[in-house]
Coordinates of C-alpha atoms and ligand atoms in Angstrom, one line a residue:
Chain A
M1 CA -32.6 3.9 17.4
S2 CA -30.1 1.1 16.8
N3 CA -28.4 2.3 13.8
S4 CA -27.8 6.1 15.0
F5 CA -24.0 6.9 15.6
K6 CA -23.4 6.6 18.9
K7 CA -22.0 9.8 20.2
K8 CA -18.6 9.7 21.9
K9 CA -18.5 10.7 25.6
G10 CA -16.9 13.8 26.7
H11 CA -15.6 16.8 24.3
V12 CA -17.5 19.1 26.8
L13 CA -14.4 20.9 27.6
S14 CA -12.6 23.6 25.0
K15 CA -8.7 23.2 24.3
W16 CA -7.9 26.0 26.6
Q17 CA -10.2 24.1 29.3
G18 CA -8.8 21.0 28.4
A19 CA -5.1 22.3 28.8
L20 CA -6.0 24.0 32.1
L21 CA -7.4 20.9 33.6
S22 CA -4.4 18.9 32.8
L23 CA -2.1 21.2 34.1
V24 CA -3.9 21.5 37.4
I25 CA -4.2 17.9 38.0
A26 CA -0.3 17.7 37.2
V27 CA 0.6 19.9 39.6
F28 CA -1.9 18.1 42.0
L29 CA 0.2 14.8 41.5
W30 CA 3.2 16.6 41.8
W31 CA 2.0 18.1 45.2
L32 CA 1.0 14.5 46.6
I33 CA 4.2 13.1 45.6
S34 CA 5.9 16.1 47.4
L35 CA 4.0 15.1 50.5
S36 CA 4.8 11.4 50.6
P37 CA 8.2 10.7 52.7
S38 CA 10.3 9.3 50.0
G39 CA 9.2 11.5 47.1
G40 CA 9.7 14.7 49.4
K41 CA 13.1 14.2 49.3
V42 CA 13.5 14.6 45.2
F43 CA 10.2 16.8 44.6
A44 CA 10.0 20.2 46.4
S45 CA 6.5 20.9 46.8
P46 CA 4.9 23.4 44.0
M47 CA 4.9 26.1 46.3
E48 CA 8.6 25.9 47.3
V49 CA 9.2 25.9 43.7
M50 CA 7.4 29.0 43.0
G51 CA 8.8 30.8 46.1
S52 CA 12.4 29.9 44.6
M53 CA 11.3 31.4 41.0
M54 CA 10.0 34.5 42.5
E55 CA 13.5 34.8 44.4
S56 CA 15.3 34.1 41.4
L57 CA 13.8 36.2 39.2
K58 CA 13.7 39.2 41.7
S59 CA 17.6 38.7 41.9
G60 CA 17.8 38.3 38.2
S61 CA 19.9 35.0 38.5
L62 CA 17.1 32.9 36.9
L63 CA 16.8 35.5 33.9
Q64 CA 20.4 35.5 33.0
N65 CA 21.0 31.7 33.5
F66 CA 17.7 31.4 30.9
W67 CA 19.2 34.0 28.7
A68 CA 22.7 32.3 28.7
S69 CA 21.2 29.0 27.6
L70 CA 18.8 30.6 25.2
K71 CA 21.4 32.2 23.1
R72 CA 23.4 29.2 23.1
I73 CA 20.8 27.5 22.1
I74 CA 19.6 30.0 19.0
I75 CA 23.1 30.2 17.5
G76 CA 23.9 26.8 17.9
F77 CA 20.5 25.9 15.8
L78 CA 20.6 28.8 13.3
L79 CA 24.2 28.1 12.5
A80 CA 23.2 24.3 12.0
F81 CA 20.1 25.4 10.0
I82 CA 22.0 27.4 7.8
C83 CA 24.6 24.6 7.0
S84 CA 22.1 21.7 7.0
L85 CA 20.4 23.3 4.0
P86 CA 23.0 23.4 1.3
V87 CA 24.7 20.3 2.5
A88 CA 21.0 18.0 2.6
F89 CA 20.1 19.7 -1.1
I90 CA 23.5 19.0 -2.4
L91 CA 23.5 15.3 -1.1
G92 CA 19.8 14.8 -2.6
W93 CA 20.9 16.6 -6.0
Y94 CA 24.2 15.1 -6.7
K95 CA 24.3 11.3 -6.6
T96 CA 27.9 10.7 -6.6
I97 CA 28.4 13.0 -3.6
C98 CA 25.2 11.2 -2.0
T99 CA 27.0 7.9 -2.4
I100 CA 30.4 9.4 -0.8
V101 CA 28.9 11.0 2.1
E102 CA 25.8 9.2 2.9
P103 CA 27.5 6.3 4.9
W104 CA 29.6 8.8 7.1
I105 CA 26.2 10.6 8.1
Q106 CA 24.6 6.9 8.7
F107 CA 27.7 6.4 11.0
L108 CA 27.4 9.7 13.0
K109 CA 23.9 9.9 13.4
N110 CA 24.2 6.9 15.9
I111 CA 26.9 8.6 18.0
P112 CA 25.1 10.6 21.1
P113 CA 26.5 14.3 20.5
I114 CA 27.3 14.5 23.9
S115 CA 29.9 12.0 23.6
Y116 CA 32.2 14.7 21.4
I117 CA 31.9 16.8 24.3
P118 CA 35.4 16.1 25.4
L119 CA 36.7 16.1 22.1
V120 CA 35.7 19.6 21.3
V121 CA 36.4 20.9 25.1
V122 CA 40.0 19.8 23.9
A123 CA 39.7 21.5 20.3
A124 CA 37.3 24.6 21.8
G125 CA 38.5 24.8 25.1
V126 CA 35.9 25.3 27.8
G127 CA 34.5 28.6 26.9
E128 CA 31.3 29.8 24.9
E129 CA 32.4 28.4 21.4
S130 CA 32.5 24.7 22.8
K131 CA 28.8 24.8 24.0
I132 CA 27.8 26.2 20.6
V133 CA 29.8 23.5 18.6
V134 CA 28.2 20.5 20.7
I135 CA 24.7 22.1 20.0
F136 CA 25.6 22.6 16.8
I137 CA 26.9 19.1 15.8
A138 CA 23.8 17.4 17.2
C139 CA 21.3 19.8 15.2
F140 CA 23.2 19.6 12.2
L141 CA 23.3 15.6 12.1
T142 CA 19.6 15.5 12.7
M143 CA 18.7 18.5 10.4
T144 CA 20.7 17.4 7.5
I145 CA 19.5 14.0 7.5
T146 CA 15.9 14.7 7.9
I147 CA 16.1 17.3 4.8
F148 CA 17.8 15.0 2.7
Q149 CA 15.0 12.5 3.1
G150 CA 12.7 15.2 1.8
V151 CA 14.8 15.9 -1.1
K152 CA 15.1 12.5 -2.1
N153 CA 11.6 11.7 -1.8
V154 CA 10.2 14.6 -4.0
D155 CA 7.7 13.2 -6.4
S156 CA 9.4 12.6 -9.7
T157 CA 6.5 13.0 -11.7
L158 CA 7.1 16.8 -10.2
I159 CA 10.0 17.3 -11.8
K160 CA 8.7 16.0 -15.0
A161 CA 5.9 18.0 -15.0
A162 CA 8.1 21.1 -14.4
R163 CA 10.5 20.0 -17.0
V164 CA 7.9 19.6 -19.6
L165 CA 6.6 22.8 -18.8
G166 CA 9.8 24.4 -19.8
A167 CA 11.6 24.6 -16.5
N168 CA 15.2 24.6 -16.3
D169 CA 17.6 22.9 -13.7
F170 CA 17.7 25.9 -11.6
T171 CA 14.2 26.7 -11.4
I172 CA 13.4 22.9 -10.9
F173 CA 15.5 23.2 -7.8
T174 CA 14.0 26.4 -6.5
R175 CA 10.7 26.2 -7.3
V176 CA 10.1 22.5 -7.2
V177 CA 12.6 20.6 -5.1
V178 CA 12.8 23.3 -2.0
P179 CA 9.1 23.9 -1.8
A180 CA 8.3 20.0 -2.1
S181 CA 10.9 19.4 0.8
S182 CA 9.7 22.1 3.1
P183 CA 7.7 19.9 5.0
F184 CA 10.6 18.0 5.9
I185 CA 12.6 21.6 6.6
I186 CA 9.9 22.2 9.3
T187 CA 10.3 18.6 10.7
A188 CA 14.2 19.2 10.9
M189 CA 13.7 22.5 12.5
R190 CA 11.4 21.1 15.5
L191 CA 13.9 17.8 15.7
G192 CA 17.1 19.9 15.7
L193 CA 15.4 22.3 18.3
S194 CA 14.9 19.2 20.5
S195 CA 18.4 18.2 20.0
A196 CA 19.4 21.6 20.8
L197 CA 17.9 21.3 24.4
T198 CA 18.7 17.9 24.7
T199 CA 22.4 18.8 24.2
L200 CA 22.5 22.1 26.2
I201 CA 22.4 21.0 29.6
A202 CA 25.2 18.4 28.7
A203 CA 27.3 20.7 27.4
E204 CA 26.6 23.2 29.9
M205 CA 27.9 21.1 32.5
T206 CA 31.3 20.8 31.2
G207 CA 31.5 24.2 32.9
A208 CA 30.3 27.5 32.5
A209 CA 29.6 30.4 33.9
R210 CA 25.9 30.7 33.5
G211 CA 23.2 28.7 31.8
M212 CA 20.2 26.7 33.2
G213 CA 22.5 23.6 32.9
V214 CA 24.8 25.3 35.6
M215 CA 22.0 26.4 37.5
I216 CA 20.9 22.8 37.9
Q217 CA 24.2 21.4 38.5
S218 CA 25.4 23.6 40.9
S219 CA 21.9 23.8 43.0
S220 CA 22.0 20.2 43.2
Q221 CA 25.3 20.1 44.9
Y222 CA 23.4 22.1 47.6
F223 CA 20.6 19.9 47.5
R224 CA 18.4 22.9 46.5
M225 CA 15.9 20.5 45.1
D226 CA 13.4 23.5 44.3
I227 CA 15.9 25.2 42.0
V228 CA 16.5 22.0 40.1
L229 CA 13.0 21.2 39.7
M230 CA 12.3 24.9 38.5
G231 CA 15.2 24.8 36.0
I232 CA 13.7 21.6 35.0
L233 CA 10.3 23.4 34.5
V234 CA 11.8 26.2 32.7
I235 CA 13.5 24.0 30.0
G236 CA 10.5 22.2 29.8
V237 CA 8.3 25.1 28.9
L238 CA 11.0 26.6 26.7
G239 CA 10.7 23.6 24.8
L240 CA 7.0 24.0 24.4
I241 CA 7.3 27.5 23.3
L242 CA 9.9 26.7 20.6
Q243 CA 7.6 23.7 19.3
K244 CA 4.9 26.6 19.1
L245 CA 7.0 28.7 17.0
V246 CA 7.7 26.1 14.6
R247 CA 4.0 24.9 14.6
M248 CA 3.2 28.9 13.7
L249 CA 5.9 28.9 10.8
E250 CA 4.6 25.5 9.1
K251 CA 0.8 27.0 9.2
R252 CA 2.4 29.9 7.4
V253 CA 4.9 27.9 4.7
A254 CA 3.2 24.2 4.4
D255 CA -0.1 24.8 4.8
W256 CA -0.7 23.1 1.2
Q257 CA 0.3 19.6 2.4
D258 CA -2.7 17.3 2.6
T259 CA -1.1 15.7 6.4
I260 CA 1.6 17.0 8.3
V261 CA 4.9 15.1 8.6
E262 CA 5.1 13.6 12.1
E263 CA 8.2 13.0 13.5
G264 CA 8.7 9.2 15.0
Chain B
M1 CA 1.3 16.1 -47.4
T2 CA 4.2 15.4 -46.1
S3 CA 4.5 18.9 -44.8
D4 CA 1.6 18.4 -42.2
V5 CA 3.3 15.7 -40.4
I6 CA 4.1 17.1 -37.2
A7 CA 5.7 14.0 -35.3
Q8 CA 7.2 10.6 -36.4
F9 CA 8.0 7.3 -34.8
K10 CA 10.7 6.1 -37.1
N11 CA 11.7 2.0 -36.4
V12 CA 11.9 3.0 -32.7
V13 CA 12.9 0.5 -30.4
K14 CA 12.8 0.8 -26.6
E15 CA 14.7 -1.7 -24.3
Y16 CA 14.8 -1.3 -20.3
H17 CA 17.7 -2.5 -18.8
T18 CA 17.1 -3.7 -15.2
K19 CA 18.6 -5.9 -12.2
N20 CA 16.0 -8.6 -13.7
G21 CA 17.1 -8.4 -17.4
T22 CA 16.2 -6.5 -20.3
T23 CA 12.7 -5.6 -21.1
I24 CA 11.8 -4.7 -24.8
A25 CA 9.0 -2.5 -24.3
L26 CA 8.8 -1.4 -28.2
N27 CA 9.8 -3.2 -31.2
G28 CA 10.2 -1.4 -34.4
V29 CA 7.4 1.6 -34.2
N30 CA 6.5 3.4 -37.1
L31 CA 3.8 6.4 -36.9
D32 CA 3.4 9.6 -38.4
I33 CA 1.2 12.1 -36.6
S34 CA -0.2 14.7 -38.5
R35 CA -0.9 18.4 -37.5
N36 CA -4.4 18.8 -36.1
E37 CA -5.0 15.0 -35.4
F38 CA -6.5 13.4 -32.4
I39 CA -4.7 10.4 -32.2
C40 CA -6.0 7.5 -29.7
V41 CA -3.5 4.8 -28.5
V42 CA -4.9 1.6 -27.2
G43 CA -3.3 -1.9 -26.5
P44 CA -2.9 -4.2 -23.5
S45 CA -1.1 -3.3 -20.3
G46 CA 2.7 -3.0 -20.4
C47 CA 2.5 -2.7 -24.4
G48 CA 4.6 0.4 -24.1
K49 CA 2.3 3.0 -24.9
S50 CA 3.7 5.5 -22.1
T51 CA 7.1 4.6 -23.2
M52 CA 6.3 5.8 -26.6
L53 CA 4.6 9.1 -25.3
N54 CA 7.2 9.9 -22.9
M55 CA 9.9 9.7 -25.6
L56 CA 7.9 12.3 -27.9
A57 CA 7.8 14.2 -24.7
G58 CA 11.3 14.0 -24.7
L59 CA 11.9 12.7 -21.0
F60 CA 14.2 9.8 -22.5
P61 CA 15.4 8.6 -25.8
P62 CA 14.7 5.7 -27.9
T63 CA 17.4 2.7 -27.6
S64 CA 17.1 2.8 -31.8
G65 CA 15.1 4.6 -34.3
Q66 CA 14.2 8.0 -34.5
V67 CA 11.5 10.2 -32.7
L68 CA 11.0 13.4 -34.8
F69 CA 9.1 16.4 -33.9
E70 CA 8.7 19.1 -36.8
G71 CA 11.3 17.0 -38.9
K72 CA 14.2 17.0 -36.0
E73 CA 14.9 14.3 -33.6
V74 CA 13.7 15.3 -30.1
E75 CA 16.4 15.9 -27.8
G76 CA 15.0 16.6 -24.3
T77 CA 11.6 18.2 -23.0
S78 CA 10.1 21.4 -24.8
I79 CA 7.0 23.5 -24.4
E80 CA 6.1 22.6 -27.8
R81 CA 5.0 19.3 -26.3
G82 CA 2.5 19.5 -23.4
V83 CA 1.9 16.6 -21.4
V84 CA -0.7 15.3 -18.9
F85 CA 0.0 12.7 -16.5
Q86 CA -2.2 10.4 -15.4
Q87 CA -1.5 11.4 -11.7
Y88 CA -2.3 15.3 -12.1
A89 CA 0.9 16.0 -10.9
L90 CA 0.0 19.4 -10.0
F91 CA 2.4 21.3 -7.6
P92 CA 0.6 21.2 -4.3
W93 CA 2.1 24.2 -2.8
L94 CA 0.6 26.3 -5.7
T95 CA -2.9 27.5 -5.8
V96 CA -4.7 26.4 -9.0
R97 CA -3.7 29.8 -10.8
K98 CA -0.2 29.8 -9.6
N99 CA -0.2 26.2 -11.0
I100 CA -1.6 26.8 -14.4
E101 CA 1.3 30.0 -14.7
F102 CA 3.8 28.0 -14.0
G103 CA 4.8 26.9 -17.7
L104 CA 3.8 31.0 -18.8
K105 CA 6.3 32.1 -16.4
Q106 CA 9.3 29.9 -17.7
I107 CA 8.6 31.6 -21.0
R108 CA 11.1 33.9 -22.3
V109 CA 10.9 36.2 -25.1
I110 CA 13.2 38.5 -27.2
D111 CA 12.0 42.3 -26.3
S112 CA 12.9 45.2 -28.6
N113 CA 16.4 46.1 -27.2
G114 CA 17.3 42.1 -28.0
K115 CA 17.2 41.5 -24.4
K116 CA 15.7 38.2 -23.3
K117 CA 12.5 38.7 -20.7
G118 CA 9.8 36.9 -19.3
L119 CA 6.3 37.5 -20.6
D120 CA 4.3 40.6 -19.0
K121 CA 2.4 40.2 -15.8
K122 CA -1.0 41.2 -17.7
E123 CA -0.3 39.0 -20.5
I124 CA 0.1 36.0 -17.8
D125 CA -3.1 36.8 -16.0
T126 CA -5.2 37.2 -19.5
T127 CA -3.9 33.5 -20.4
V128 CA -4.3 31.9 -16.6
D129 CA -8.0 33.6 -17.2
K130 CA -8.9 32.4 -20.4
Y131 CA -7.8 28.7 -19.1
L132 CA -9.6 28.7 -15.8
N133 CA -12.7 29.8 -17.8
L134 CA -12.4 27.0 -20.5
V135 CA -12.1 24.4 -17.7
Q136 CA -14.8 26.2 -15.6
L137 CA -12.7 27.1 -12.6
E138 CA -12.6 30.5 -12.1
D139 CA -14.0 30.1 -8.3
F140 CA -11.3 27.9 -7.6
A141 CA -8.4 30.1 -8.7
N142 CA -7.2 30.8 -5.2
S143 CA -7.6 27.0 -4.1
Y144 CA -5.0 24.6 -3.2
P145 CA -5.1 21.0 -5.2
K146 CA -5.8 19.3 -2.0
Q147 CA -9.1 21.2 -1.9
L148 CA -10.2 19.5 -5.1
S149 CA -11.9 16.8 -6.8
G150 CA -10.1 14.4 -8.9
G151 CA -12.0 15.7 -12.2
M152 CA -10.9 19.3 -11.0
K153 CA -7.3 18.7 -10.8
Q154 CA -7.2 17.0 -14.0
R155 CA -9.0 20.0 -15.5
V156 CA -6.2 22.1 -14.0
A157 CA -3.6 20.0 -15.4
I158 CA -5.2 20.2 -18.8
A159 CA -5.4 23.9 -18.4
R160 CA -2.1 24.2 -17.3
A161 CA -0.8 22.2 -20.5
Y162 CA -2.5 24.3 -23.0
A163 CA -1.8 27.5 -21.2
V164 CA 2.1 27.4 -22.8
N165 CA -0.1 26.9 -26.1
P166 CA 2.3 23.8 -27.0
Q167 CA 2.1 22.6 -30.6
I168 CA 0.8 18.9 -29.5
L169 CA -0.8 17.7 -26.2
L170 CA 0.3 14.5 -24.8
L171 CA -2.1 12.9 -22.6
D172 CA -1.3 9.7 -20.8
E173 CA -4.7 7.7 -19.4
P174 CA -5.3 11.6 -17.9
F175 CA -8.8 10.3 -17.1
G176 CA -7.5 6.9 -16.0
A177 CA -8.3 7.3 -12.0
L178 CA -11.5 9.2 -12.4
D179 CA -15.2 7.8 -12.2
A180 CA -17.4 7.6 -15.0
Q181 CA -19.4 10.1 -14.9
T182 CA -16.5 12.7 -13.9
R183 CA -14.8 10.9 -17.2
T184 CA -17.5 11.4 -19.5
Q185 CA -18.2 15.1 -18.5
L186 CA -14.2 15.5 -19.4
Q187 CA -14.3 13.5 -22.4
S188 CA -17.1 16.2 -23.8
E189 CA -15.0 19.2 -22.9
L190 CA -11.9 18.0 -24.3
I191 CA -13.9 17.5 -27.4
K192 CA -15.4 20.8 -27.3
T193 CA -11.9 22.4 -26.7
W194 CA -10.2 19.9 -29.8
E195 CA -13.3 21.1 -31.9
Q196 CA -12.5 24.8 -31.4
E197 CA -8.7 25.0 -31.2
K198 CA -7.8 21.6 -33.6
K199 CA -4.7 21.0 -31.2
T200 CA -3.0 18.0 -32.4
C201 CA -3.3 15.3 -29.5
L202 CA -1.7 12.0 -28.7
F203 CA -3.9 10.4 -26.2
I204 CA -3.5 7.1 -24.3
T205 CA -6.5 5.2 -22.9
H206 CA -7.3 1.9 -21.7
D207 CA -11.1 3.0 -22.2
I208 CA -12.1 2.0 -26.3
D209 CA -15.5 3.9 -25.6
E210 CA -13.3 7.1 -24.8
A211 CA -11.0 6.4 -27.9
V212 CA -13.9 6.2 -30.2
I213 CA -15.6 9.3 -29.1
L214 CA -12.5 11.5 -29.1
A215 CA -10.2 9.8 -31.5
S216 CA -9.8 10.9 -35.6
R217 CA -7.6 7.8 -35.8
I218 CA -6.8 5.2 -33.3
V219 CA -3.2 3.3 -33.2
I220 CA -4.0 -0.2 -31.6
M221 CA -0.9 -1.7 -30.2
S222 CA 0.3 -5.4 -29.6
A223 CA 1.2 -6.8 -26.5
R224 CA 4.7 -6.6 -25.7
P225 CA 7.3 -6.0 -27.3
G226 CA 5.0 -3.2 -28.7
R227 CA 4.3 -2.8 -32.3
I228 CA 1.6 -1.1 -34.2
K229 CA -1.0 -4.0 -34.7
D230 CA -3.6 -1.7 -36.4
I231 CA -4.8 1.8 -37.0
V232 CA -8.3 2.6 -37.8
N233 CA -9.5 5.9 -39.1
V234 CA -12.4 7.2 -37.1
D235 CA -14.6 9.1 -39.8
I236 CA -17.3 10.1 -37.5
P237 CA -18.0 13.7 -38.3
H238 CA -17.9 16.5 -35.6
P239 CA -19.5 18.0 -33.7
R240 CA -19.8 14.8 -31.5
D241 CA -20.7 14.3 -28.2
Q242 CA -21.9 11.7 -26.0
S243 CA -25.3 11.1 -28.1
T244 CA -22.7 10.0 -30.8
K245 CA -22.0 6.7 -29.1
M246 CA -25.9 5.6 -30.2
T247 CA -25.0 5.8 -34.0
E248 CA -24.2 2.8 -35.9
E249 CA -20.8 4.1 -37.3
Y250 CA -19.8 4.6 -33.5
Q251 CA -20.8 1.0 -32.5
K252 CA -19.3 -0.4 -35.9
I253 CA -16.0 0.9 -34.9
K254 CA -16.0 0.3 -31.5
N255 CA -16.4 -3.4 -32.2
Y256 CA -14.0 -3.5 -34.5
V257 CA -11.3 -1.8 -32.3
W258 CA -12.8 -4.4 -29.5
G259 CA -11.9 -7.2 -31.5
Q260 CA -8.7 -6.3 -32.1
V261 CA -7.7 -5.4 -28.7
Y262 CA -9.5 -8.4 -27.2
E263 CA -7.1 -10.5 -29.7
E264 CA -4.2 -8.9 -27.9
Y265 CA -5.5 -9.4 -24.6
L266 CA -5.7 -13.4 -25.0
E267 CA -2.4 -12.9 -26.2
V268 CA -0.9 -11.6 -23.3
R269 CA -3.2 -14.1 -21.3
K270 CA -1.2 -17.2 -22.9
Ligands
ATP1 N1 11.8 2.6 -16.0 C1 11.4 1.3 -16.4 N2 12.3 0.7 -16.1 C2 12.3 -1.1 -16.5 N3 10.9 -1.1 -17.3 C3 10.1 -0.5 -17.8 C4 10.3 1.2 -17.3 N4 9.1 2.0 -17.7 C5 8.2 0.5 -18.3 N5 9.3 -0.5 -18.1 C6 8.3 -1.7 -18.9 O1 8.4 -1.4 -20.0 C7 6.9 -2.0 -20.7 C8 6.1 -0.9 -21.1 O2 6.2 0.0 -20.2 P1 4.7 1.2 -20.2 O3 4.5 2.0 -19.2 O4 5.2 2.0 -21.6 O5 3.4 0.5 -20.9 P2 2.0 0.9 -21.0 O6 1.7 0.2 -22.2 O7 1.9 2.3 -20.7 O8 1.3 0.4 -19.8 P3 0.0 0.5 -19.1 O9 -1.3 0.2 -20.0 O10 0.0 -0.5 -17.9 O11 0.4 1.8 -18.6 C9 6.3 -2.8 -19.6 O12 6.6 -4.2 -19.2 C10 7.4 -2.3 -18.2 O13 7.2 -3.0 -17.3
MG2 MG1 1.2 3.8 -19.4

């Protein structure tokens, strides 16, 4: 029949089967690379990496490093989130403040947060604070800009609709502007967490007793590529888990949307 | 019967100042709206119909002249004047029920102790149920706007505006985005509601059929800068329905209004 829809090929795999297959192929490719003479120098084989993972799990060093890093990310991210919300809303709500502050943000957002590390180290030392401060800066700028976009783009007819239904400014803010921006808040969280992860390793390389960044850097000095690779994988998995958590939150608070806001 | 006048436009002029110069949207509009009237406003695009409606809603003031409601100058929005927008303007994060509730939740009444308080939850629920029933959306009370068709969305918007029991309802091309069939259906529902409640309405439309079937008076606007060109009484008795469109009276009024609007349309083309 010439006019029947052509069936798309494939789709015989369920979502989980697809993910599993993807993982298996990735590990297989990795293994192939580790066999090659030049790739083998950098890429320890999957078995080696698993072995060193078991070892460092047993000795407890992996968990200690992981926990140190996770703590920094979470504290830096949460502080940034708490601060970026009011700042973004104030910028979106008060025109004059926005005119003054927006150029600063536009200027700052092009600077990679890791370039502040020397400044922060001088100001806050090499202790725990300086790591958190760097992560905070990275998250805060990203999240403020994203949430601010959301507040600015709130459909003005919705504000009018609320107003003609008797809503005062406070109600318009809490019942219209905030929920209307919630998709952007979620996107901001997602972008903020990525920035946090990106910045974490660099921040930890300024010197710390523990952390995934420290683990990676110190192992690389002994050419323990198995541990380096394991550290990278653990960070990747952590990233996936954090994004998944945000996705779950999104399903709960922004399920009313037609489309999910995608970051660029 | 001056006491029966609910809203007035007195020599209303509205200019918009933009980067590209000044647009005179309205230039000396005079109109009295009586209680329980259903006024339809027709006229070429850009003649200032929405501008008129938004000023009565209280969204912005006139450049000169006065817009009065119940004898007092309009100074901002009020639940006394409900608005239905063309783009529905439903809150997408609220269910149908919560959308209709929105205005009711803003109402503050003085209780027996002289304290301000909101309406009882029970009272709100009863009102919402009543209007859900009126627009036949009981089954969709817990749906989100994205799950509704255009016609259903506009029904919710109408129910939301009715629920706070405004003195006047302002509707800016509420059926403009709907297909012909849904449109006739919503017109019939609106006629029925008006026949029951006699709520004063100011209804803007491009559709002359719609104006004649709904209105007790039709205001015809001239091309920009907008003025009132003519006002036509529609003496077709109620109850009306779609079969009213077959009557001679209806055709006569429709032809007249059409002729007047067409003149203005030619004016715009010139
Ligand atoms: N916010 C604004 N700023 C500048 N000019 C405006 C603004 N709103 C309306 N105008 C201009 O005022 C005139 C009247 O606009 P209005 O929206 O009232 O027309 P309308 O009769 O409702 O048109 P339509 O039938 O297309 O909805 C138009 O020429 C429009 O360009
Ligand atoms: Mg208009």
